[in-house]
Structures are given as C-alpha cells and as structure tokens.
Amino acid sequence: MTSITVYDGAKTIGGNKIYINENGNGLFLDFGLNFKKYGLYFQEFLSSRGNRGIHDLLHLNLIPKLNIYRKDLIPSDTDISKFPKLDIKAILLSHAHMDHFGNIGLLNPQYPVILSPSTLMLLKGMLDCSGSMLGSDVAYYSLKHQKKDGRLLETEKNRDIGRNFICTKEISEEFVDFFKARVKKRATFEEGNITLLKDYPLDFKITGYDMDHSIFGATAYLISGETTIAYTGDFRLHGSKGKYSERFINEAKNVPVLIIEGTRTVKEDISESEDIVYENCRRTAEIAKGLIIADFSARNFERLETFQKIAEKVGRSLVIPSKDGYLLNALEKADGKDRIKDLCIFRGLKSTRRNWESLLLQDKPHIHNVDPKEISNDPEKYILCFSFFDMKNLLDIKPPSGTYIYSSSEAFEEESEFDFVRLKNWLKYFNFKIYGFDIVEEDGKEKPIFTKGFHASGHASKKDLTWAIDKIDPEIIIPVHTDNPEWFKENFDNIVLLEDGQTHKF
Ligand SMILES: [Zn+2]
C-alpha cells in the first residue's frame, strides 16, 4: 500500500513537506520553511529563538508534530517522544530555495538528503557566507546542548556536524574538497558522507531530472516502488533551460501519481520569457547614461547570465557582490563552468576580510576586485548588481546620476512594499532614472507598481501547467505550492486536494 501525506504546503506557496510511505518505507519530498505560516507570528526583527531549539516552532504549529527532529534541539520542557515517529529513508530536495530546504536543518541527521550536486554546493556556499538561521543549516550545523535546567540550549563552540548527502549525478574531486572545506573556524568538523544515488541502496528507484527554475540545480523526481510518483518541485518552461522541464514531462508520461506545483494559478497568464527580459533590459541599458544598477534576486544565476550578456553588448563590466562571487565559485565545483572569469567583484569598504572571502581569492587569484572609488571615476564603465540592501554603498560611490533596472519579483506584502518606498528615496537622492517599478499613491498611501517585461517568473503559467498535465496524463494529481488549489479542481477531474496533515491512500 502507498500513502501520501502533505504535512505542509498543501494550500500555501512554499513550505513543501510531502511524505510518501510504501509498505513501511518512507521518503520526504522537500522540508521547507513555510513563509506564510512563519509570517503570522514572526518578521525580520522577531524570529523564533535559536536557544529554545524547536520549542517555538513546534508550539506555534510551524513544523509538524512528529518525532523526527535533532535531539540536540529539544529543550527539557519539550517532549516529542509522544508524536509519531516516521520511517524516513531519505529526504528528496528539489532545489536550494528556503521554502523547500529551510527546515531540513531541524531534522535528525540520520536521514540522508538526496539532491543535485549544484544544489549541495549552493547550500554549502550560502551557509559559509551568512549567519545561519536555525533550520537552514543543512550542509552542516553546530551542535547544541542543554544549559542549567535544560530549557535553554547553548551552541557547542567549535563542534560542527555534517549531514550525509546522496547526489543525483557524478561529482568531482574539487566538489568534495569544497564540501569538506572548513570555512568557519572550528576545532572539529565531523563531516558527513557523500554517496551517489546510483550506488545508494533504497527500496525505491529514484531518478532526478534537471528542471528550469529561477535557481540552478532545480530537480524533479520520478520515484518508483509499487507505484510511480512524479514530483515536479518548482518549474517553468519559459527560461533558458525550458527543454529540461519538457524532457522530465515526457519521461513522466502516464505515471499514476503526479505531485505538481501551482504557484501562478492565482493570476492571469502574461506572456513572459527570459528572452523578453533580455530584450527590455538591453534596450534600457543601451540608452542609459551614467552608472547602471541591475537589481535581481541574488541566486537567480540565469538572470545574472542575462545581465552579463547585456554588459558585453553595451561594453560595460558587470560587478557583483562578493557573496554572489562565492556562490558562483561553489556552483563551478558542481558543473565545471567558470562563470566568474569575465565578472568583477565589488569590494565595499569593510574593515575585515572574512574567511570565505579569502577562500574565494585563493581559488580565483586573478579575480578583478572593484573599489567604490574606481566606479566613481568611471561610472559609465559598469553595470552594478545591487539591491535595496546594498544602497548604503552608494554613499561611497556618490554617483551624480544613473539608471536603475528592477528585474525581480513584485512585492507581495505590505512590509516589503514599504522597502520600495525607501528604495525610491535612495534613488531619488542620487538622481537615478528607474525602470521596472515606480511608486504611486493609492488611498493616501504610497505603494509600488511594477512594469511588465523586466522580470520573468520562476514558475509555469496556467497554460504551461495545463500542457504538462495533459502530456503526463496521470491517474491522480496532487497540487502543492499554491494559494489556489481550486483552479486544479475546476480544470481537471482527477484532482486530490489535501489539507495540511491529510493522507491519501491507494
Ligand atoms: Zn523555488
């Protein structure tokens, strides 16, 4: 008998935690952070308390009540032994976005994670160069122990534990070296193992497929046991890797069960593609005077390639923040593609150089670093990849004017809407001409509006979802990662709509 339980992400965009069990053998498909539920209680300056382990998340129903979590994250006033203990042979991770991986770090390390080599390099790279948030520390984590009466947890300094990973594809020696590299100063690092999926004994036959999404390394899975299940993860057809998504859809033809994302089912389809983004942004860059700033999501490496093409076309150099450089270097370990060689790295005014920055320099000694002064001297020479959070650096560059191209997703919540008002203030202060968004007044309140054609979504349109479902023609469809599961019900007749925590057996 096979059962599928959607523990989270059934009726929200993100937070996917889908559990499959066949005759006692279990697998999780993603174990992400549910931003929507998290945002009911928390925000940037009020986050769950790391020194209370999983206590806060469990208490507020932000993670499922199961006996599957790291022992060192359980304070003395929390008892998870009364919750069901699931059999988990592995966690299949679709891609390196927080809403898919952001709670894996909470899980008992005995469960290995299946992922693409690019995804593992991104997880390691992101963790190396940022302060880790509890749950997103997947590549490795710092062990905690109970303090005093055990309600508070303390991080054991200098003791990091690695998780075990199963890669969907072959890996290189450089890959293993980067995986093992101790970036944060630790006395001991008990690194995990890496195995290849083809060599790992499992009761299911699992195959990973490259997918087109707004981050490299995105993977869909075919899971075959008594029945076969196809899981799309997040995907689209209109990016430069659209052919990969099509290949998976062809391979998934006639599978009995399809678990599919439905992010864009709330909105009307618009015609969009990475090519349209390239055309609009290129045209803007060609007429731009002064410094150009391109604002796109840091891990959208496809967009970065789009802007690199534009930079070449208009005879400017593309300058990226050093964190992005570190991630591009990490990606190279997975696929051998040197994406940094023609780029410049922005070196802002900082008093210390971090370990990961030294590691990047060690790997790429010829990297071209650009100081704010160099940009001030010749602003027409550069396209600078900055976002709202980098605006402070303009105070060092002091551009007299320039062009700002916003090439990222629209604001969804009021909180982030206000960031656009602030962003506009910065740009007004430095006389920038803005493309891609503007601020308008509505009911006496300022809010952003967005220009179409400067951004293409990472998700499939309704038309493309319909095409994929028709092509696969499964017996049952379980939609996830959507605010509008009813759209599926209205348009197809073999839909199983589950509530969070509900199980479908067959
Ligand atoms: Zn995603």
Tab-separated table of C-alpha atoms in Angstrom, residues 35 38 57 70 97-98 101 136 147 154 178 239 251 272 369 375 389 440 495 499:
chain	number	residue	atom	x	y	z
A	35	PHE	CA	6.997	31.731	4.992
A	38	TYR	CA	6.010	31.810	9.807
A	57	LEU	CA	8.285	26.289	16.001
A	70	ARG	CA	17.504	16.588	16.017
A	97	HIS	CA	15.174	27.901	-2.128
A	98	MET	CA	14.363	28.371	1.580
A	101	PHE	CA	15.045	23.354	2.234
A	136	SER	CA	18.553	26.369	7.111
A	147	LYS	CA	22.060	24.586	29.858
A	154	GLU	CA	23.699	26.568	24.135
A	178	PHE	CA	34.764	22.330	-1.304
A	239	GLY	CA	13.505	30.021	-19.186
A	251	GLU	CA	9.632	10.921	-19.070
A	272	GLU	CA	6.928	36.338	-20.499
A	369	ASN	CA	38.059	43.491	-7.488
A	375	ILE	CA	33.291	53.168	-10.023
A	389	PHE	CA	20.097	46.190	0.878
A	440	VAL	CA	2.198	55.582	-6.802
A	495	ILE	CA	-7.540	16.020	-8.532
A	499	GLU	CA	-5.369	19.646	3.721
